[in-house]
Amino acid sequence: MSYRKIPLENFSETLGSTIELSSVVLGGNVVKVSDEFFAQADHLLLVEPAPSLKGQFGPNGALYSGWESRRHNPTYDWCIIKLGTIGTIVGFDVDTAHFNGNEAPEVSVDAMLSSELDVHNLSGAEWTEILPRAPLGPSSRHLFKITETTRFNYVKLNMYPDGGIARFRVYGHVAPVQPTDDSEAFDLAHVFAGGCVVLTSNQHYGVGSNLILPGRGKDMSDGWETKRSRQKGHRDWAIMKLGAPGRLEIAEIDTAHFKGNFPESCELHALNTVNDVPECDSDAWTPIVPRVKLGPHRRHFFQLDTSPEDVFTHVKVTIYPDGGIKRVRIIGTRGASTGQAAATASLAFVDNDEQSVPAVKKVASSMIGKIIPVLPLTPEAFAPYGQVIQAYGDHAAAPPGTKITPANGGTASKFHKLALPRSCYPEEMGATPGLSVYRCSPVTIVDGKVDLAVLERHPYTNQAFIPMGGGGFPGDEAIRQAGNTYLVVVALNGTDDKPDLSTLRAFIASAAQGIMYDTAVWHQPMTVLEKPMDFTCVETQIGNGDKADCEILDLDDGNGVIKLQLPA
């Protein structure tokens, strides 16, 4: 097999849309090596560039960040690497950084597809040469492009006759792993599903391909980060080709480790095209998440503005004005739509709050019978509807602008004014503020779903609910084993003075989170899961059951109710 040497400046156009199959982030690892007397072969797969260790010595000699074998090998040295996933191979990066005078003069690469490689007995291993012997130079990167191979999961790096190599990277395309059932939801953008980042506006500090890697990474180095912008209205973007055309339902934007350099906001668009690399500014892009603020060092979950008939091949994430994102997940189902409502994805991880029965409205809607995904509650996603009330162990993860001070002689941290009680009752109504307690019994869950049959609103006041926990001592009235999760379901008011069900969103909150509903926001009565919970309610009210205190709307028109799909 022949190869072509690629200039470093042509890396992006030649290998930029491929996946580093050997990366330790994907699970790549060294399984066998002929000799590593001076420097261990594990260094070959490290993410970070090789640092200089000049002047540092260990028991066996000078230290290097790389793989270095003994001198005077009469044949050659080799290193067997198991790739992070099965894939086809198109190129290599062989870096001899800081090896000068002791670099490997030549290398070749063999490959194999095997589920039962016996590293203790390699005599029967059937290797295929995919890179013939190629010369190397001292302290430099060497890019090699080859014709795309068949699928492999092992490579053997051979160096002739011996010496040192700092880093070794294998580039190619993942053999996708996807559910066999088209109705099963999965992350369509994930690298193991065949997703790839095909274009970015900028990747000054961290490459765009990091966005679709597994896990949440170890620090800012394994995310996508752009340089600082100095122009008003600037934005950056990354385009991902999905592993398969699909119906999209949920997006996750993770800013893990980005605490002072996360984007101010982001938005998502989707596109259906036969082009691998679509135009970034095409009018064909469909908005699926409107511009929304992001927070530091956390996962953000968004229900997508799509219909069951929409099928997309690409997603574009746009950040304002710049900054860093760790991961993007696009949850959906594969294949062309059947015209029927798709099964709603779920993520792997009833007492009314009024004192007497208020007036009840009815509403008919195309939403009846629809399944709404329940997503983890975050301050940013909940912002259009109210505030999330919680503490942060890492103060840098609190929403920007949060005032945090030491309290109680240094034994506590105070998060100031996370939500402010407000009311706008006419004075003659005689409404007063107060604290109430709601003891809520768990709702019925059927096949992982909860019915949403009723929404309510409080036209003249906002309303906070703070979980109170459980425990207590024998003989008191505390809940012995209190629940730790509850639902928060909200919608904005529409032009017809009824809920705009296109804005209906469902969240799951933990007992460490309180919520404040904004004035007149429609919401489901407090709904707890699995076990009973007590809540302190902070509100202003008249207290006589008047419609001014609470208005209820019945969503059940006889054709069924909206279903809330709980996380798996």
XYZ file of C-alpha atoms in Angstrom:
568
model
C 0.000 0.000 0.000
C 1.326 3.434 -0.944
C 1.179 6.599 1.104
C 1.346 10.353 0.677
C 3.251 12.741 2.985
C 1.023 15.636 4.084
C 2.372 19.106 5.007
C 1.327 20.155 8.509
C -0.520 23.193 7.182
C -2.802 20.834 5.219
C -3.848 18.785 8.245
C -7.316 20.354 8.547
C -8.321 19.846 4.927
C -6.855 16.328 4.743
C -7.529 14.766 8.144
C -9.538 17.420 9.971
C -12.918 15.668 9.553
C -11.614 12.260 10.650
C -11.558 10.676 14.116
C -8.438 9.870 16.133
C -9.210 6.170 16.501
C -6.203 5.532 18.759
C -7.115 8.216 21.300
C -7.090 7.256 24.966
C -10.285 9.298 25.264
C -11.994 6.684 23.076
C -10.352 3.853 24.985
C -7.239 3.320 22.874
C -4.445 1.582 24.757
C -1.071 -0.102 24.342
C -1.420 -3.871 24.794
C 2.093 -5.159 23.983
C 5.497 -3.679 23.244
C 8.815 -5.243 22.261
C 11.001 -2.908 24.346
C 10.469 0.308 26.323
C 13.705 0.526 28.264
C 14.122 4.317 28.174
C 10.524 5.593 27.881
C 7.158 3.864 28.150
C 5.037 3.252 25.072
C 1.865 4.467 26.860
C 3.118 8.009 26.244
C 2.449 7.548 22.520
C -1.310 7.969 23.008
C -1.364 10.893 25.440
C -3.668 13.716 24.382
C -1.327 16.593 25.198
C 1.687 17.389 22.987
C 4.990 16.010 24.234
C 6.763 18.433 26.612
C 10.502 18.865 26.704
C 12.188 17.056 29.600
C 15.645 18.234 28.648
C 18.155 17.898 31.468
C 16.052 15.434 33.456
C 17.376 11.932 34.076
C 16.060 8.722 35.580
C 17.709 5.396 36.499
C 17.946 4.333 32.841
C 19.013 7.650 31.343
C 17.510 10.839 29.927
C 13.752 11.240 30.345
C 11.408 11.684 27.370
C 7.651 11.966 26.968
C 7.306 9.226 24.375
C 8.348 5.682 23.585
C 12.074 4.892 23.433
C 13.731 1.495 23.137
C 17.297 0.270 23.661
C 20.033 0.781 21.097
C 21.462 -1.762 18.635
C 18.336 -3.753 17.740
C 19.332 -6.115 14.893
C 15.735 -6.188 13.525
C 13.111 -3.670 14.695
C 10.984 -2.690 17.682
C 7.197 -2.721 17.690
C 4.199 -1.583 19.723
C 0.697 -3.088 19.458
C -2.169 -0.672 20.088
C -5.834 -1.535 20.462
C -7.916 1.232 18.906
C -10.679 2.848 20.915
C -13.246 1.523 18.450
C -13.415 -0.406 15.197
C -12.939 1.788 12.163
C -11.398 2.326 8.753
C -7.991 4.043 8.681
C -6.949 6.903 6.397
C -3.835 8.423 7.973
C -1.275 8.785 10.751
C 0.580 11.435 12.729
C 4.017 10.218 13.861
C 5.641 12.837 16.093
C 9.296 12.657 17.121
C 9.156 15.832 19.239
C 12.348 16.318 21.328
C 13.904 13.098 19.994
C 16.973 14.480 18.209
C 19.736 12.022 17.475
C 17.765 9.198 19.056
C 14.608 9.377 16.929
C 13.332 6.305 15.083
C 14.728 6.578 11.532
C 11.847 4.722 9.871
C 8.375 3.360 10.715
C 5.741 1.136 9.198
C 2.234 0.252 10.386
C 0.359 -3.057 10.270
C -3.288 -3.601 11.209
C -5.642 -6.410 12.145
C -9.313 -6.989 12.950
C -9.638 -9.468 15.791
C -11.904 -10.145 18.742
C -9.520 -12.665 20.325
C -5.962 -11.371 19.948
C -3.715 -13.331 22.303
C -0.975 -10.881 23.281
C 0.925 -13.721 24.960
C 1.165 -15.693 21.715
C 1.489 -13.480 18.642
C 2.893 -16.144 16.352
C -0.478 -16.756 14.736
C -1.451 -13.097 14.367
C -2.291 -12.168 10.777
C -1.225 -8.574 10.226
C -1.860 -6.494 7.101
C 0.617 -3.770 6.169
C -1.199 -0.451 5.711
C 1.771 1.948 5.856
C 5.009 0.753 4.208
C 8.369 1.780 5.644
C 8.548 5.569 5.696
C 11.436 7.812 6.806
C 11.250 10.073 9.852
C 13.255 13.094 10.903
C 14.292 14.446 14.295
C 11.936 16.406 16.537
C 9.103 16.906 14.038
C 5.612 15.747 13.146
C 5.109 13.496 10.138
C 1.648 13.205 8.571
C 0.925 10.247 6.305
C -2.213 9.810 4.192
C -3.190 6.364 2.896
C -6.078 4.964 0.876
C -8.962 4.198 3.221
C -8.650 0.667 4.569
C -11.189 -1.934 5.563
C -12.212 -2.123 9.241
C -9.541 -2.752 11.887
C -9.313 -2.575 15.676
C -5.567 -3.213 16.232
C -2.484 -1.535 14.780
C 1.184 -2.410 15.166
C 3.666 0.460 14.976
C 7.064 -0.779 13.832
C 10.207 1.365 14.134
C 13.446 0.499 12.353
C 15.681 -0.425 13.978
C 15.043 1.276 17.332
C 14.887 4.737 18.909
C 12.200 7.108 20.099
C 8.759 8.388 19.029
C 6.890 10.958 21.111
C 3.298 10.614 19.891
C 1.425 8.345 17.479
C -2.086 9.055 16.246
C -4.249 6.922 13.965
C -6.942 8.757 11.996
C -9.948 7.283 10.280
C -13.696 6.769 10.374
C -15.638 4.944 13.068
C -17.611 1.828 12.197
C -20.931 3.043 13.681
C -22.566 1.262 16.611
C -26.297 2.001 16.616
C -29.475 0.353 17.924
C -31.074 -2.196 15.606
C -34.533 -0.877 16.497
C -35.285 2.367 14.634
C -37.581 3.488 17.457
C -34.821 3.301 20.095
C -33.369 6.697 20.987
C -29.604 7.259 21.102
C -27.018 10.016 20.702
C -26.918 10.515 16.941
C -23.883 12.806 17.153
C -21.729 10.495 19.290
C -18.434 9.442 17.779
C -19.215 5.747 18.343
C -22.525 6.184 16.501
C -20.648 7.494 13.466
C -21.049 11.202 14.168
C -18.281 13.588 13.190
C -17.540 17.299 13.369
C -17.045 18.407 9.779
C -16.437 22.158 10.122
C -15.766 24.804 12.755
C -15.393 28.567 12.619
C -12.467 28.483 15.046
C -10.725 25.933 17.283
C -7.874 27.965 18.698
C -7.612 26.225 22.088
C -9.571 22.978 21.639
C -10.657 21.131 18.505
C -14.269 20.723 17.479
C -14.014 16.950 17.227
C -13.839 16.825 21.045
C -17.536 17.757 21.182
C -18.708 14.237 20.336
C -16.296 12.197 22.459
C -17.555 9.889 25.240
C -17.614 10.995 28.869
C -17.193 14.502 30.278
C -13.413 14.713 29.923
C -10.745 15.669 32.443
C -10.171 19.418 31.944
C -10.594 22.219 29.405
C -8.063 20.658 27.044
C -10.485 18.011 25.768
C -13.330 20.343 24.833
C -13.948 22.767 21.963
C -12.708 26.289 22.748
C -12.395 29.294 20.465
C -10.192 32.341 20.820
C -11.454 35.550 22.429
C -13.399 37.778 20.076
C -13.098 41.549 20.029
C -15.875 42.376 17.567
C -19.427 43.241 18.545
C -21.936 40.615 17.451
C -19.286 37.915 17.003
C -20.261 34.248 17.071
C -18.523 30.910 16.588
C -19.999 27.642 15.384
C -19.361 23.945 14.854
C -21.180 21.688 12.390
C -21.715 18.012 13.205
C -22.708 15.338 10.733
C -24.942 12.838 12.504
C -24.186 9.137 12.435
C -27.486 8.585 10.623
C -30.380 10.761 9.456
C -32.757 11.051 12.358
C -35.666 12.613 14.175
C -34.215 14.842 16.891
C -35.775 15.301 20.312
C -33.289 16.332 23.027
C -30.012 18.244 23.067
C -27.417 18.381 25.817
C -24.816 21.148 25.964
C -22.111 20.442 28.544
C -19.773 23.225 29.716
C -17.838 20.992 32.146
C -14.568 22.645 33.306
C -15.371 25.876 31.440
C -15.984 28.209 34.373
C -14.727 31.634 33.323
C -14.723 31.021 29.596
C -18.060 29.369 28.830
C -20.181 30.988 26.071
C -22.681 33.647 27.102
C -25.367 31.856 25.077
C -25.900 29.365 22.294
C -28.429 28.225 19.712
C -28.884 25.081 17.630
C -29.906 24.601 14.000
C -30.456 21.412 11.994
C -30.297 20.583 8.296
C -31.117 17.710 5.949
C -28.588 17.525 3.126
C -26.633 15.034 1.016
C -23.489 17.146 1.398
C -20.986 15.981 4.012
C -19.891 19.584 4.639
C -22.837 21.968 4.193
C -22.618 25.745 3.899
C -22.552 27.276 7.357
C -24.798 30.250 6.458
C -27.322 28.482 4.242
C -30.952 29.581 4.632
C -31.906 25.908 4.780
C -30.797 25.586 8.424
C -33.813 25.095 10.730
C -33.683 26.518 14.277
C -34.248 23.776 16.862
C -33.113 25.593 20.026
C -33.517 29.382 20.114
C -30.720 31.432 21.582
C -30.472 30.602 25.277
C -28.039 31.546 28.017
C -25.479 29.018 29.229
C -23.934 28.575 32.642
C -20.491 27.476 33.821
C -19.352 23.910 34.428
C -22.631 22.020 33.997
C -24.856 20.006 31.700
C -27.714 21.873 30.014
C -30.679 19.965 28.585
C -33.095 21.284 25.956
C -36.233 19.917 24.360
C -35.892 20.525 20.622
C -38.379 22.473 18.512
C -38.912 19.713 15.971
C -41.849 17.644 14.747
C -42.025 13.853 14.220
C -41.941 14.432 10.461
C -38.614 16.296 10.541
C -35.524 14.278 9.597
C -32.064 15.863 9.787
C -28.511 14.871 8.865
C -26.507 17.738 10.418
C -26.649 19.939 13.512
C -24.920 23.303 13.956
C -24.171 24.654 17.428
C -23.573 28.408 17.502
C -22.037 30.096 20.536
C -22.089 33.816 21.404
C -19.686 35.493 21.367
C -16.995 32.815 21.913
C -15.754 30.409 24.576
C -15.661 26.712 25.317
C -18.057 23.748 25.305
C -17.100 20.263 26.447
C -19.712 18.029 24.790
C -22.822 18.172 22.597
C -25.340 15.317 22.659
C -28.182 15.044 20.148
C -30.739 12.448 21.253
C -33.200 11.084 18.721
C -34.224 8.105 16.633
C -32.874 6.891 13.325
C -34.506 6.849 9.916
C -37.188 8.497 7.851
C -40.450 9.412 9.550
C -43.517 7.198 9.174
C -45.806 10.173 9.694
C -46.709 8.946 13.174
C -45.513 10.492 16.392
C -42.090 9.092 17.216
C -41.388 7.476 20.547
C -40.097 10.188 22.813
C -36.560 9.811 24.082
C -35.702 9.555 27.737
C -32.325 10.215 29.291
C -30.326 7.449 30.982
C -29.262 8.821 34.467
C -50.939 14.842 43.112
C -51.673 17.593 45.361
C -52.805 20.946 43.976
C -51.036 23.919 45.525
C -54.229 25.849 46.236
C -56.307 25.919 49.433
C -59.737 25.527 47.805
C -61.055 24.638 44.352
C -60.718 27.581 41.941
C -62.517 28.066 38.649
C -61.589 25.524 35.948
C -61.088 26.082 32.210
C -60.865 23.437 29.503
C -58.577 23.475 26.502
C -58.362 21.376 23.366
C -54.954 21.051 21.736
C -52.995 19.159 19.124
C -50.631 18.423 22.021
C -53.150 16.015 23.565
C -51.662 12.525 23.437
C -48.133 13.871 22.888
C -45.209 12.590 24.919
C -42.971 15.257 26.464
C -39.447 14.342 27.640
C -38.610 15.188 31.254
C -35.141 16.783 31.423
C -32.890 17.623 34.394
C -33.624 21.067 35.836
C -31.004 23.756 35.177
C -31.189 27.513 35.831
C -30.617 28.367 32.157
C -33.319 26.136 30.679
C -35.796 27.218 33.374
C -35.047 30.946 33.010
C -38.072 31.779 30.780
C -40.370 30.415 33.492
C -38.716 31.386 36.769
C -35.661 30.801 38.936
C -33.884 27.740 40.323
C -32.931 28.049 44.000
C -29.900 25.992 44.999
C -26.381 26.094 46.413
C -23.184 25.309 44.513
C -20.273 23.394 46.010
C -18.041 24.931 43.333
C -18.757 28.650 43.543
C -17.468 29.116 39.999
C -20.382 26.968 38.784
C -23.015 29.400 40.099
C -24.861 31.496 37.485
C -22.945 34.652 36.525
C -23.756 37.583 38.798
C -24.622 35.437 41.818
C -23.418 37.137 44.994
C -21.704 34.628 47.313
C -20.281 35.523 50.703
C -19.020 33.621 53.769
C -21.547 33.377 56.579
C -21.966 31.975 60.082
C -18.395 32.604 61.100
C -17.042 30.932 57.985
C -18.999 27.683 58.371
C -21.425 28.501 55.551
C -21.626 30.130 52.142
C -24.537 32.455 51.451
C -25.972 32.669 47.925
C -27.804 35.980 47.975
C -31.282 36.678 46.591
C -31.526 33.820 44.095
C -35.225 34.685 43.722
C -37.286 37.665 44.877
C -40.938 37.334 46.008
C -43.216 39.633 43.981
C -46.956 40.304 43.775
C -49.212 42.734 41.942
C -52.584 42.229 43.622
C -54.818 45.327 43.687
C -54.670 46.713 47.198
C -58.403 46.313 47.759
C -58.134 42.502 47.412
C -56.360 42.293 50.758
C -53.716 39.759 49.689
C -50.850 39.104 52.104
C -47.513 37.273 51.855
C -46.866 34.153 53.860
C -45.270 30.736 54.152
C -47.309 27.567 53.684
C -46.338 23.903 53.784
C -47.497 21.312 51.259
C -47.209 17.610 52.059
C -47.281 15.872 48.659
C -47.915 12.192 47.976
C -46.135 10.511 45.039
C -47.867 10.442 41.673
C -48.690 7.256 39.772
C -46.029 6.230 37.238
C -47.041 3.891 34.394
C -44.394 2.560 31.974
C -42.043 5.363 32.981
C -44.628 8.051 32.225
C -46.723 10.480 34.258
C -49.983 12.023 33.069
C -50.249 15.790 32.668
C -53.968 16.542 32.859
C -54.021 19.931 34.592
C -52.130 23.221 34.531
C -52.617 26.157 36.871
C -51.383 29.725 37.255
C -51.324 32.500 39.837
C -52.160 35.743 38.021
C -50.933 38.176 40.683
C -47.967 36.520 42.406
C -44.886 34.474 41.843
C -44.609 31.316 43.900
C -41.648 29.422 45.379
C -41.470 25.795 46.509
C -38.560 24.690 48.707
C -38.122 20.973 49.583
C -37.936 20.445 53.347
C -36.342 16.986 53.571
C -37.280 14.302 56.097
C -35.930 12.367 59.057
C -36.842 13.867 62.394
C -37.056 11.916 65.661
C -39.494 9.260 66.925
C -42.930 10.673 67.616
C -42.665 13.843 65.522
C -44.566 14.577 62.318
C -41.642 14.559 59.877
C -41.647 12.216 56.890
C -39.313 9.395 57.862
C -38.132 8.585 54.325
C -38.788 11.611 52.179
C -38.515 11.580 48.413
C -35.706 13.334 46.572
C -37.161 14.089 43.135
C -40.161 16.011 41.845
C -41.488 17.285 38.537
C -41.564 20.878 37.349
C -43.811 21.309 34.291
C -44.330 24.818 32.874
C -45.714 26.757 29.924
C -45.930 30.414 28.978
C -49.237 32.176 28.397
C -50.513 32.344 24.832
C -52.290 35.062 22.864
C -55.641 33.393 23.683
C -54.932 33.713 27.431
C -54.395 29.970 27.653
C -51.115 28.056 27.852
C -48.992 28.201 24.723
C -48.342 24.475 24.590
C -45.510 24.951 22.116
C -43.609 26.340 25.133
C -44.503 23.397 27.388
C -41.395 22.044 29.102
C -40.939 19.354 31.757
C -38.052 19.107 34.223
C -37.025 16.773 37.013
C -35.716 18.530 40.122
C -33.802 17.125 43.068
C -34.452 17.783 46.746
C -31.419 20.088 46.646
C -33.273 22.431 44.291
C -36.115 24.816 44.979
C -38.033 26.652 42.266
C -39.744 30.017 41.895
C -42.492 30.208 39.273
C -42.744 33.652 37.698
C -46.064 35.463 38.027
C -48.803 33.964 35.788
C -46.611 31.127 34.476
C -48.725 28.030 33.878
C -47.452 24.992 35.774
C -48.429 21.524 36.863
C -49.504 21.207 40.513
C -46.645 19.944 42.682
C -45.879 16.397 41.555
C -43.460 14.236 43.520
C -41.973 10.898 42.491
C -41.611 7.596 44.339
C -41.920 8.926 47.921
C -43.795 11.758 49.718
C -42.168 15.174 50.126
C -42.816 18.319 52.155
C -42.395 21.773 50.590
C -42.374 25.258 52.015
C -44.360 27.532 49.700
C -43.583 31.265 49.591
C -46.375 33.299 48.002
C -48.832 36.151 48.343
C -52.544 35.272 48.306
C -56.016 36.242 49.395
C -56.649 32.752 50.738
C -60.385 32.456 50.024
C -60.268 30.302 46.891
C -60.740 33.279 44.610
C -59.752 32.917 40.959
C -57.301 35.767 41.531
C -55.281 33.373 43.697
C -55.245 30.352 41.395
C -56.762 29.467 38.042
C -56.905 25.821 36.894
C -57.012 24.621 33.311
C -58.094 21.078 32.367
C -56.049 19.621 29.512
C -58.146 16.452 29.145
C -60.703 16.901 26.371
C -61.769 13.277 26.467
C -59.087 12.109 24.032
C -56.374 11.495 26.598
C -53.779 13.573 28.357
C -50.222 14.660 27.686
C -47.667 12.093 28.862
C -44.438 13.047 30.614
C -41.576 10.628 29.837
C -39.336 10.252 32.897
C -35.571 9.723 32.573
C -34.602 6.055 32.391
